[in-house]
Coordinates of C-alpha atoms and ligand atoms in Angstrom, one line a residue:
X1 CA 14.1 17.7 -9.9
X2 CA 14.7 16.4 -6.4
X3 CA 11.9 14.5 -4.7
X4 CA 12.0 13.0 -1.2
X5 CA 9.6 10.3 -0.3
X6 CA 8.8 10.2 3.5
X7 CA 7.3 7.0 4.5
X8 CA 6.7 4.6 7.4
X9 CA 7.1 1.5 5.1
X10 CA 9.3 0.7 2.1
X11 CA 9.9 -2.8 0.7
X12 CA 12.2 -4.7 1.0
X13 CA 13.2 -3.0 4.3
X14 CA 9.8 -3.0 6.0
X15 CA 6.3 -3.8 4.7
X16 CA 2.9 -4.6 6.1
X17 CA 0.8 -3.9 3.0
X18 CA 0.7 -2.0 -0.3
X19 CA 2.3 1.2 1.0
X20 CA 5.5 -0.8 1.3
X21 CA 5.3 -2.0 -2.3
X22 CA 4.5 1.5 -3.7
X23 CA 7.3 3.4 -1.9
X24 CA 9.6 0.4 -2.7
X25 CA 9.0 0.8 -6.4
X26 CA 7.8 4.3 -7.4
X27 CA 11.0 6.2 -6.6
X28 CA 13.0 3.8 -8.8
X29 CA 10.5 4.4 -11.7
X30 CA 10.9 8.1 -11.2
X31 CA 14.7 7.8 -11.2
X32 CA 14.5 6.0 -14.6
X33 CA 12.7 9.2 -15.8
X34 CA 15.6 11.3 -14.5
X35 CA 14.0 12.5 -11.2
X36 CA 16.4 12.4 -8.3
X37 CA 14.0 10.6 -6.1
X38 CA 15.1 9.4 -2.6
X39 CA 13.4 7.9 0.4
X40 CA 13.5 8.5 4.1
X41 CA 12.1 6.0 6.6
X42 CA 12.6 5.0 10.2
X43 CA 15.3 2.6 11.1
X44 CA 13.1 0.1 12.9
X45 CA 14.5 -2.7 14.8
X46 CA 12.8 -5.1 12.4
X47 CA 14.7 -3.9 9.3
X48 CA 16.7 -7.0 8.3
X49 CA 20.3 -7.1 9.6
X50 CA 21.9 -7.5 6.2
X51 CA 20.6 -4.1 5.2
X52 CA 21.7 -2.6 8.5
X53 CA 25.2 -3.9 7.9
X54 CA 25.5 -2.1 4.6
X55 CA 24.3 1.3 5.9
X56 CA 26.6 4.2 6.3
X57 CA 26.4 6.4 9.4
X58 CA 26.2 10.1 8.3
X59 CA 25.7 12.1 11.4
X60 CA 23.4 12.7 14.4
X61 CA 21.3 15.6 15.5
X62 CA 18.8 16.3 18.2
X63 CA 15.1 17.0 17.6
X64 CA 13.1 19.4 19.8
X65 CA 9.8 17.7 20.8
X66 CA 8.2 20.2 23.0
X67 CA 10.1 20.0 26.3
X68 CA 12.1 16.9 25.2
X69 CA 15.1 16.7 23.0
X70 CA 15.4 13.4 21.1
X71 CA 18.5 11.8 19.5
X72 CA 18.2 11.4 15.7
X73 CA 20.8 9.3 14.0
X74 CA 21.1 9.5 10.2
X75 CA 22.1 6.5 8.1
X76 CA 22.3 6.2 4.4
X77 CA 22.0 3.1 2.1
X78 CA 22.5 3.0 -1.6
X79 CA 20.3 0.2 -2.7
X80 CA 19.0 -0.7 -6.2
X81 CA 20.3 2.6 -7.6
X82 CA 18.4 4.7 -5.1
X83 CA 19.4 6.5 -1.9
X84 CA 17.6 5.7 1.3
X85 CA 17.9 7.7 4.5
X86 CA 17.1 5.9 7.8
X87 CA 16.2 7.8 10.9
X88 CA 17.6 6.1 14.0
X89 CA 16.1 6.4 17.5
X90 CA 16.0 3.3 19.7
X91 CA 13.4 4.7 22.0
X92 CA 10.8 5.1 19.2
X93 CA 11.8 2.4 16.7
X94 CA 12.7 -0.5 18.9
X95 CA 9.6 -2.7 18.3
X96 CA 9.6 -5.9 16.3
X97 CA 7.0 -4.4 14.0
X98 CA 6.5 -0.8 12.7
X99 CA 3.2 -0.1 14.4
X100 CA 2.1 -0.3 18.0
X101 CA -0.6 1.4 20.1
X102 CA -1.9 4.5 18.4
X103 CA -0.9 7.0 21.2
X104 CA 2.7 5.7 21.0
X105 CA 2.6 5.7 17.2
X106 CA 1.4 9.3 17.1
X107 CA 4.4 10.5 19.2
X108 CA 6.9 8.4 17.2
X109 CA 5.7 9.6 13.8
X110 CA 5.6 13.2 15.0
X111 CA 9.3 12.6 15.9
X112 CA 9.9 11.0 12.5
X113 CA 8.1 13.9 10.6
X114 CA 10.1 16.6 12.4
X115 CA 13.3 14.6 11.8
X116 CA 12.6 14.4 8.0
X117 CA 12.8 18.1 7.8
X118 CA 15.5 18.6 10.4
X119 CA 18.0 16.3 8.7
X120 CA 17.8 18.0 5.3
X121 CA 20.6 20.6 5.9
X122 CA 22.8 17.8 7.2
X123 CA 22.3 15.3 4.4
X124 CA 23.0 17.9 1.7
X125 CA 19.8 17.0 -0.3
X126 CA 17.4 19.8 -0.7
X127 CA 14.1 18.4 -2.2
X128 CA 12.0 20.5 -4.5
X129 CA 9.1 18.3 -3.3
X130 CA 8.6 16.2 -0.3
X131 CA 6.1 13.4 -1.1
X132 CA 4.5 12.5 2.2
X133 CA 2.6 9.2 2.6
X134 CA -0.4 8.6 4.9
X135 CA -1.0 9.9 8.4
X136 CA 2.4 9.0 9.7
X137 CA 4.0 11.8 7.7
X138 CA 1.0 14.2 8.0
X139 CA 2.8 16.5 10.4
X140 CA 5.6 17.2 7.8
X141 CA 3.6 20.0 5.9
X142 CA 2.5 21.4 9.3
X143 CA 6.1 21.6 10.6
X144 CA 7.3 23.0 7.3
X145 CA 4.9 25.9 7.8
X146 CA 6.6 26.5 11.2
X147 CA 10.0 26.5 9.5
X148 CA 9.0 29.1 6.9
X149 CA 11.3 31.8 8.2
X150 CA 14.4 29.6 7.5
X151 CA 15.6 30.4 4.0
X152 CA 16.7 26.7 3.5
X153 CA 13.1 25.5 3.6
X154 CA 11.5 28.3 1.7
X155 CA 10.0 27.1 -1.5
X156 CA 10.0 23.4 -0.7
X157 CA 6.6 22.0 -1.9
X158 CA 4.7 19.1 -0.3
X159 CA 2.3 16.4 -1.5
X160 CA 0.4 14.2 0.8
X161 CA -0.5 10.8 -0.8
X162 CA -3.4 9.1 0.8
X163 CA -3.1 5.4 0.6
X164 CA -5.9 4.8 3.1
X165 CA -8.1 7.5 4.5
X166 CA -9.4 5.2 7.3
X167 CA -6.2 5.6 9.2
X168 CA -5.7 9.2 10.3
X169 CA -3.5 9.3 13.4
X170 CA -6.0 10.7 15.8
X171 CA -5.3 11.2 19.4
X172 CA -5.9 13.4 22.4
X173 CA -5.3 17.0 21.4
X174 CA -3.2 17.9 24.5
X175 CA -0.9 14.9 24.0
X176 CA -0.3 15.8 20.3
X177 CA 0.2 19.4 21.0
X178 CA 2.7 18.5 23.7
X179 CA 4.7 16.2 21.4
X180 CA 4.7 18.6 18.4
X181 CA 5.6 21.6 20.5
X182 CA 3.9 24.1 18.2
X183 CA 1.5 26.9 19.0
X184 CA -2.2 26.7 19.6
X185 CA -2.7 28.4 16.3
X186 CA -2.4 24.9 14.6
X187 CA -5.1 23.2 16.7
X188 CA -8.3 24.8 15.5
X189 CA -11.1 22.9 13.7
X190 CA -9.9 24.3 10.3
X191 CA -6.4 22.9 10.9
X192 CA -5.5 19.9 13.1
X193 CA -8.4 19.7 15.5
X194 CA -10.9 17.0 14.8
X195 CA -13.9 16.8 17.1
X196 CA -11.8 17.9 20.1
X197 CA -9.0 15.4 19.2
X198 CA -6.0 16.2 17.0
X199 CA -5.7 14.5 13.6
X200 CA -2.3 14.2 12.0
X201 CA -3.5 13.3 8.5
X202 CA -5.8 16.2 8.5
X203 CA -2.9 18.5 9.4
X204 CA -1.1 17.1 6.3
X205 CA -4.2 17.5 4.2
X206 CA -4.6 21.2 5.2
X207 CA -1.0 22.2 4.8
X208 CA 0.2 20.1 1.8
X209 CA 0.3 21.9 -1.5
X210 CA -1.3 19.0 -3.2
X211 CA -3.3 15.9 -2.1
X212 CA -3.0 12.8 -4.1
X213 CA -4.5 9.4 -3.7
X214 CA -3.9 6.0 -5.4
X215 CA -6.7 5.7 -7.9
X216 CA -9.1 8.0 -9.8
X217 CA -12.2 6.4 -8.4
X218 CA -11.0 6.6 -4.8
X219 CA -10.2 10.3 -5.4
X220 CA -13.8 10.9 -6.2
X221 CA -15.2 8.5 -3.6
X222 CA -13.4 10.2 -0.7
X223 CA -15.2 13.5 -1.4
X224 CA -18.5 11.7 -0.4
X225 CA -19.6 11.2 3.2
X226 CA -19.8 7.4 2.7
X227 CA -16.1 7.0 1.9
X228 CA -14.8 10.3 3.4
X229 CA -14.1 9.0 6.9
X230 CA -15.2 12.4 8.3
X231 CA -12.8 14.3 6.1
X232 CA -14.9 14.5 3.0
X233 CA -15.8 18.2 3.5
X234 CA -12.1 19.1 3.7
X235 CA -11.5 17.1 0.5
X236 CA -14.4 18.8 -1.2
X237 CA -13.0 22.2 -0.2
X238 CA -9.6 21.1 -1.7
X239 CA -11.0 19.3 -4.7
X240 CA -8.9 21.5 -7.0
X241 CA -5.7 20.2 -5.3
X242 CA -6.8 16.6 -5.2
X243 CA -5.6 14.1 -7.8
X244 CA -5.9 10.3 -8.2
X245 CA -2.9 8.4 -9.7
X246 CA -3.3 4.7 -9.9
X247 CA -0.5 2.5 -8.5
X248 CA 1.8 0.3 -10.6
X249 CA 3.8 -2.7 -9.5
X250 CA 7.5 -3.5 -9.7
X251 CA 8.1 -5.9 -12.6
X252 CA 11.4 -6.9 -10.9
X253 CA 9.6 -8.1 -7.7
X254 CA 6.4 -9.4 -9.4
X255 CA 7.1 -11.3 -12.6
X256 CA 6.1 -14.9 -13.4
X257 CA 8.8 -15.2 -16.0
X258 CA 11.6 -14.7 -13.4
X259 CA 10.1 -15.3 -10.0
X260 CA 12.5 -17.3 -7.9
X261 CA 9.9 -18.4 -5.4
X262 CA 7.6 -20.4 -7.8
X263 CA 8.0 -23.9 -9.1
X264 CA 7.8 -23.2 -12.8
X265 CA 8.4 -19.8 -14.4
X266 CA 6.0 -18.8 -17.2
X267 CA 4.8 -16.0 -19.5
X268 CA 1.7 -15.2 -21.5
X269 CA 2.6 -17.9 -24.1
X270 CA 3.6 -20.7 -21.6
X271 CA 1.0 -20.0 -18.9
X272 CA -0.9 -23.3 -19.4
X273 CA 2.0 -25.6 -18.4
X274 CA 3.4 -23.0 -16.0
X275 CA 0.2 -22.4 -14.0
X276 CA -0.6 -26.1 -13.9
X277 CA 2.8 -27.0 -12.3
X278 CA 2.5 -24.1 -9.8
X279 CA -1.1 -25.1 -9.0
X280 CA -0.1 -28.7 -8.3
X281 CA 2.7 -27.6 -6.1
X282 CA 0.5 -25.1 -4.2
X283 CA -2.2 -27.7 -3.6
X284 CA 0.5 -30.0 -2.2
X285 CA 2.0 -27.4 0.0
X286 CA -1.4 -26.4 1.3
X287 CA -2.4 -30.0 2.0
X288 CA -5.3 -30.0 -0.6
X289 CA -6.0 -32.8 -3.1
X290 CA -3.8 -32.3 -6.2
X291 CA -6.7 -32.0 -8.7
X292 CA -5.8 -30.1 -11.8
X293 CA -9.4 -29.7 -12.8
X294 CA -10.7 -28.0 -9.6
X295 CA -10.9 -24.3 -9.7
X296 CA -8.5 -22.9 -7.1
X297 CA -9.4 -19.5 -5.6
X298 CA -6.8 -17.5 -3.6
X299 CA -6.9 -14.8 -1.0
X300 CA -3.7 -12.9 0.2
X301 CA -4.7 -10.1 2.5
X302 CA -4.6 -8.2 5.7
X303 CA -7.6 -9.8 7.5
X304 CA -9.6 -6.7 8.1
X305 CA -13.2 -5.6 7.4
X306 CA -11.9 -3.3 4.6
X307 CA -11.3 -6.3 2.4
X308 CA -14.8 -7.6 2.4
X309 CA -14.4 -10.5 4.8
X310 CA -17.9 -10.0 6.2
X311 CA -19.2 -11.0 2.8
X312 CA -16.9 -14.0 2.6
X313 CA -17.8 -15.0 6.2
X314 CA -21.5 -14.9 5.3
X315 CA -21.1 -17.1 2.2
X316 CA -18.2 -19.3 3.1
X317 CA -20.3 -22.4 3.7
X318 CA -21.8 -22.0 0.2
X319 CA -18.4 -21.2 -1.3
X320 CA -16.9 -24.4 0.2
X321 CA -19.7 -26.5 -1.2
X322 CA -19.7 -24.8 -4.6
X323 CA -17.1 -26.9 -6.3
X324 CA -13.8 -25.1 -5.9
X325 CA -10.8 -25.1 -3.6
X326 CA -9.9 -22.1 -1.6
X327 CA -6.5 -21.0 -0.1
X328 CA -6.1 -18.1 2.2
X329 CA -2.9 -16.3 3.4
X330 CA -3.3 -13.5 5.9
X331 CA -3.1 -12.1 9.4
X332 CA -5.2 -9.5 11.2
X333 CA -8.5 -9.4 13.1
X334 CA -9.0 -12.4 15.3
X335 CA -12.6 -13.0 14.2
X336 CA -11.4 -13.6 10.6
X337 CA -8.3 -15.6 11.6
X338 CA -10.6 -17.9 13.7
X339 CA -13.2 -18.2 10.9
X340 CA -10.5 -19.4 8.5
X341 CA -9.0 -21.8 11.1
X342 CA -12.4 -23.2 11.6
X343 CA -13.1 -23.8 7.9
X344 CA -9.6 -25.3 7.4
X345 CA -10.6 -27.9 10.0
X346 CA -14.2 -28.4 8.7
X347 CA -13.4 -28.6 5.0
X348 CA -9.8 -29.7 5.0
X349 CA -10.2 -31.3 1.6
X350 CA -11.0 -28.0 -0.1
X351 CA -10.2 -25.1 2.2
X352 CA -6.7 -24.3 3.5
X353 CA -5.6 -21.2 5.4
X354 CA -2.2 -20.0 6.6
X355 CA -2.6 -17.4 9.3
X356 CA 0.8 -15.8 8.9
X357 CA 2.7 -13.3 6.8
X358 CA 4.8 -14.9 4.1
X359 CA 6.1 -13.1 1.0
X360 CA 7.3 -16.4 -0.5
X361 CA 3.9 -18.1 -0.1
X362 CA 2.1 -15.1 -1.5
X363 CA 4.1 -15.5 -4.7
X364 CA 3.1 -19.1 -4.9
X365 CA -0.5 -18.3 -4.4
X366 CA -0.5 -15.5 -7.1
X367 CA 1.1 -18.0 -9.5
X368 CA -0.7 -21.2 -8.6
X369 CA -4.3 -20.1 -8.3
X370 CA -6.9 -19.8 -11.1
X371 CA -8.8 -16.9 -9.5
X372 CA -8.3 -14.3 -6.7
X373 CA -11.1 -13.1 -4.5
X374 CA -11.1 -9.5 -3.3
X375 CA -14.6 -8.2 -2.5
X376 CA -13.4 -5.0 -0.7
X377 CA -15.8 -2.6 1.1
X378 CA -13.4 0.1 0.0
X379 CA -10.1 -0.1 -1.8
X380 CA -7.9 3.0 -2.4
X381 CA -6.0 1.1 -5.1
X382 CA -5.3 -2.5 -4.2
X383 CA -2.1 -4.3 -5.5
X384 CA -3.1 -7.9 -4.9
X385 CA -5.6 -7.9 -7.8
X386 CA -2.9 -6.2 -10.1
X387 CA -0.3 -8.8 -9.1
X388 CA -2.9 -11.6 -9.7
X389 CA -3.7 -10.3 -13.2
X390 CA 0.0 -10.1 -14.0
X391 CA 0.3 -13.8 -13.0
X392 CA -2.7 -14.7 -15.1
X393 CA -4.8 -15.3 -12.0
X394 CA -8.3 -13.9 -12.7
X395 CA -9.5 -11.4 -10.0
X396 CA -13.1 -11.5 -8.7
X397 CA -13.6 -8.0 -7.1
X398 CA -16.1 -5.4 -6.0
X399 CA -16.3 -2.3 -8.2
X400 CA -14.8 0.2 -5.7
X401 CA -11.7 2.4 -5.8
X402 CA -8.7 1.0 -7.6
X403 CA -10.5 -2.4 -8.1
X404 CA -12.9 -0.6 -10.4
X405 CA -10.1 1.2 -12.2
X406 CA -7.8 -1.8 -12.8
X407 CA -10.1 -4.8 -13.4
X408 CA -12.0 -4.8 -16.7
X409 CA -15.1 -7.0 -16.2
X410 CA -15.6 -10.0 -18.4
X411 CA -18.0 -9.4 -21.3
X412 CA -19.4 -12.7 -22.4
X413 CA -20.4 -11.4 -25.8
X414 CA -17.1 -10.0 -26.8
X415 CA -14.8 -12.0 -24.6
X416 CA -13.2 -8.8 -23.4
X417 CA -12.0 -8.3 -19.8
X418 CA -9.4 -9.2 -17.3
X419 CA -11.6 -10.3 -14.4
X420 CA -15.1 -10.4 -12.8
X421 CA -16.7 -7.7 -10.8
X422 CA -19.9 -6.8 -8.9
X423 CA -21.3 -3.4 -7.8
X424 CA -22.8 -3.5 -4.4
X425 CA -21.5 -4.5 -1.0
X426 CA -23.8 -7.4 -0.9
X427 CA -23.0 -11.1 -0.2
X428 CA -25.5 -12.5 -2.7
X429 CA -24.0 -10.3 -5.5
X430 CA -20.5 -11.5 -4.5
X431 CA -21.6 -15.1 -4.6
X432 CA -23.3 -14.7 -7.9
X433 CA -20.1 -13.2 -9.3
X434 CA -18.1 -16.2 -8.1
X435 CA -20.6 -18.5 -9.7
X436 CA -20.3 -16.6 -13.0
X437 CA -16.5 -16.9 -12.9
X438 CA -16.8 -20.6 -12.1
X439 CA -19.2 -21.1 -15.0
X440 CA -16.7 -19.7 -17.4
X441 CA -13.8 -21.6 -15.8
X442 CA -15.6 -25.0 -16.0
X443 CA -17.7 -24.5 -19.2
X444 CA -15.8 -22.2 -21.5
X445 CA -12.0 -22.9 -21.3
X446 CA -11.3 -20.8 -24.4
X447 CA -12.9 -17.7 -22.8
X448 CA -11.1 -18.3 -19.6
X449 CA -7.7 -18.7 -21.3
X450 CA -8.6 -15.5 -23.2
X451 CA -9.1 -13.7 -19.9
X452 CA -5.7 -15.0 -18.8
X453 CA -4.0 -13.7 -21.9
X454 CA -5.7 -10.3 -21.6
X455 CA -4.9 -10.0 -17.9
X456 CA -1.2 -10.9 -18.5
X457 CA -0.9 -8.6 -21.5
X458 CA -2.1 -5.4 -19.7
X459 CA 0.4 -2.8 -18.6
X460 CA 0.6 -2.6 -14.8
X461 CA 4.1 -1.1 -14.7
X462 CA 4.8 2.3 -13.2
X463 CA 5.5 3.7 -16.6
X464 CA 2.3 5.8 -17.1
X465 CA 1.7 6.6 -13.5
X466 CA 5.2 7.8 -12.8
X467 CA 4.7 10.3 -15.7
X468 CA 1.6 11.5 -13.9
X469 CA 3.6 12.0 -10.6
X470 CA 6.1 14.0 -12.6
X471 CA 3.3 16.2 -14.1
X472 CA 2.1 16.9 -10.6
X473 CA 5.6 17.8 -9.4
X474 CA 6.2 20.0 -12.5
X475 CA 2.9 21.8 -11.8
X476 CA 3.8 22.4 -8.2
X477 CA 7.3 23.6 -8.7
X478 CA 7.2 25.2 -12.1
X479 CA 10.3 23.1 -13.0
X480 CA 10.6 21.6 -16.5
X481 CA 10.4 17.8 -17.0
X482 CA 13.7 16.4 -16.0
X483 CA 16.2 15.3 -18.7
X484 CA 18.9 12.6 -18.4
X485 CA 21.7 15.1 -17.6
X486 CA 19.8 16.4 -14.6
X487 CA 20.0 13.2 -12.7
X488 CA 23.7 12.5 -13.5
X489 CA 24.7 15.8 -11.9
X490 CA 23.7 14.6 -8.5
Ligands
ADP501 P1 -3.3 -3.2 1.5 O1 -2.2 -2.2 1.3 O2 -4.6 -2.5 1.8 O3 -3.0 -4.2 2.5 P2 -2.8 -4.0 -1.3 O4 -3.5 -4.9 -2.1 O5 -2.5 -2.6 -1.8 O6 -3.6 -3.9 0.1 O7 -1.4 -4.6 -0.9 C1 -1.2 -5.7 -0.1 C2 0.2 -6.2 -0.3 O8 0.6 -6.9 0.9 C3 0.4 -7.1 -1.4 O9 1.8 -7.1 -1.9 C4 0.1 -8.5 -0.7 O10 0.7 -9.5 -1.4 C5 0.8 -8.3 0.6 N1 0.3 -9.1 1.7 C6 -0.9 -8.9 2.4 N2 -1.0 -9.9 3.3 C7 0.1 -10.7 3.2 C8 0.5 -11.8 3.9 N3 -0.2 -12.4 4.9 N4 1.7 -12.4 3.5 C9 2.4 -11.9 2.5 N5 2.0 -10.8 1.8 C10 0.9 -10.2 2.2
GLC502 C1 -3.4 1.0 1.1 C2 -4.7 0.6 0.5 C3 -4.5 -0.2 -0.8 C4 -3.4 0.5 -1.7 C5 -2.1 0.6 -0.9 C6 -1.0 1.2 -1.7 O1 -2.9 0.1 2.0 O2 -5.5 -0.1 1.4 O3 -5.7 -0.2 -1.5 O4 -3.1 -0.3 -2.8 O5 -2.4 1.4 0.2 O6 -1.3 2.5 -2.2

């Protein structure tokens, strides 16, 4: 079974959020289950040089983009037992970050999407399934429909995985039509038109054989107007083709017992000494008093309203005066960056923020904190709370999307649970939930340590979810579950 992941992000080459983690780890998990999974992504300028040096040039072709013809170099890298194809075009991919203004991004990912299909005859890999990810690859199923007379492409199935329905790649219909160079037939309201604009994600959702998203709860939520971002009616119409599969994490990248970034490695038996040492080091690094007894709450996030920062902003004064220390790592919207800068200045003895992107510091926060706050307005899956639990850092979350599916709320009667959660998008509820967590932390250490053990013992690997992806691919293609010999042949 051959599966090609088309993506705009893939760790460790390029990552701005969870999409990078997922495409950086799911293909490997599938390969361990004998699927020949490979990945194709843009060769951005910001891909680290050490990877670029190891890449092998395969060939180049030209892509028709309406009236333009664009160069498309093809590079290959064998990394971590998986094959990655990189699409080279200096005009589109020359920025120091993967994303730019939306109108520029629409054209560049239209180019990328067409390139993904166009390179297939050249690279000698015919996928049974192309797994597209988010709006940047939405045009692939649409282009595939226009390629249907070519026998090479006949029978290739497509899945579009929605990691975040909020981002859809919407732009002026004329501009998109011009860049895609396909007929007016595709730009009606039942296809790519969206309130007189064009919508690339919608194109993918109409033409893909299957739509998946990254948790069961989000798969249900997005069929409602509240979470549907204007596409809920389409999702209701395609409900039979919509599936939710929760994300896992890579135990190679995220593992407190072999994490090279943290001061002291630990596991579910040695977490007391391990977390205490990492906490002391984190407090020092963040310029906070090294108090082992103060509850330390962490946040690692894109600073956007999705993540519930309006609730945090509303209650930050009370949180800062409530008897804990808080550390924040993130970049994003200016209002939240400035809010956190202000509180770092005002409460420098208990609040510390680093307005930057740092993989290394994120590991130290996951390991060194006692709790992790993530009160999202919506959350397709969320990896930060999963990583936290794996590091024995107790998440405090809102019950939405993947947060609801991955965090088991603490039950004070049985001691069960892996975190704390609240239901409504309401700042008072969030604050009460933090107080509840704090109460257990300060007044019932046995219960708190039980939560840590339970959180660390749970299975967040790709094992189960990768099987579900395989079920989905088998259902689509009619192929049998792959066996060991199938992968060795390639
Ligand atoms: P999303 O994809 O919506 O941003 P997820 O929780 O799925 O949310 O994934 C976020 C990923 O990005 C996690 O691996 C998290 O550690 C990482 N991350 C977010 N912000 C930063 C940052 N400022 N520095 C380092 N890593 C970050
Ligand atoms: C998106 C979502 C996040 C999810 C990630 C990976 O960025 O916001 O909830 O975990 O994609 O699927």
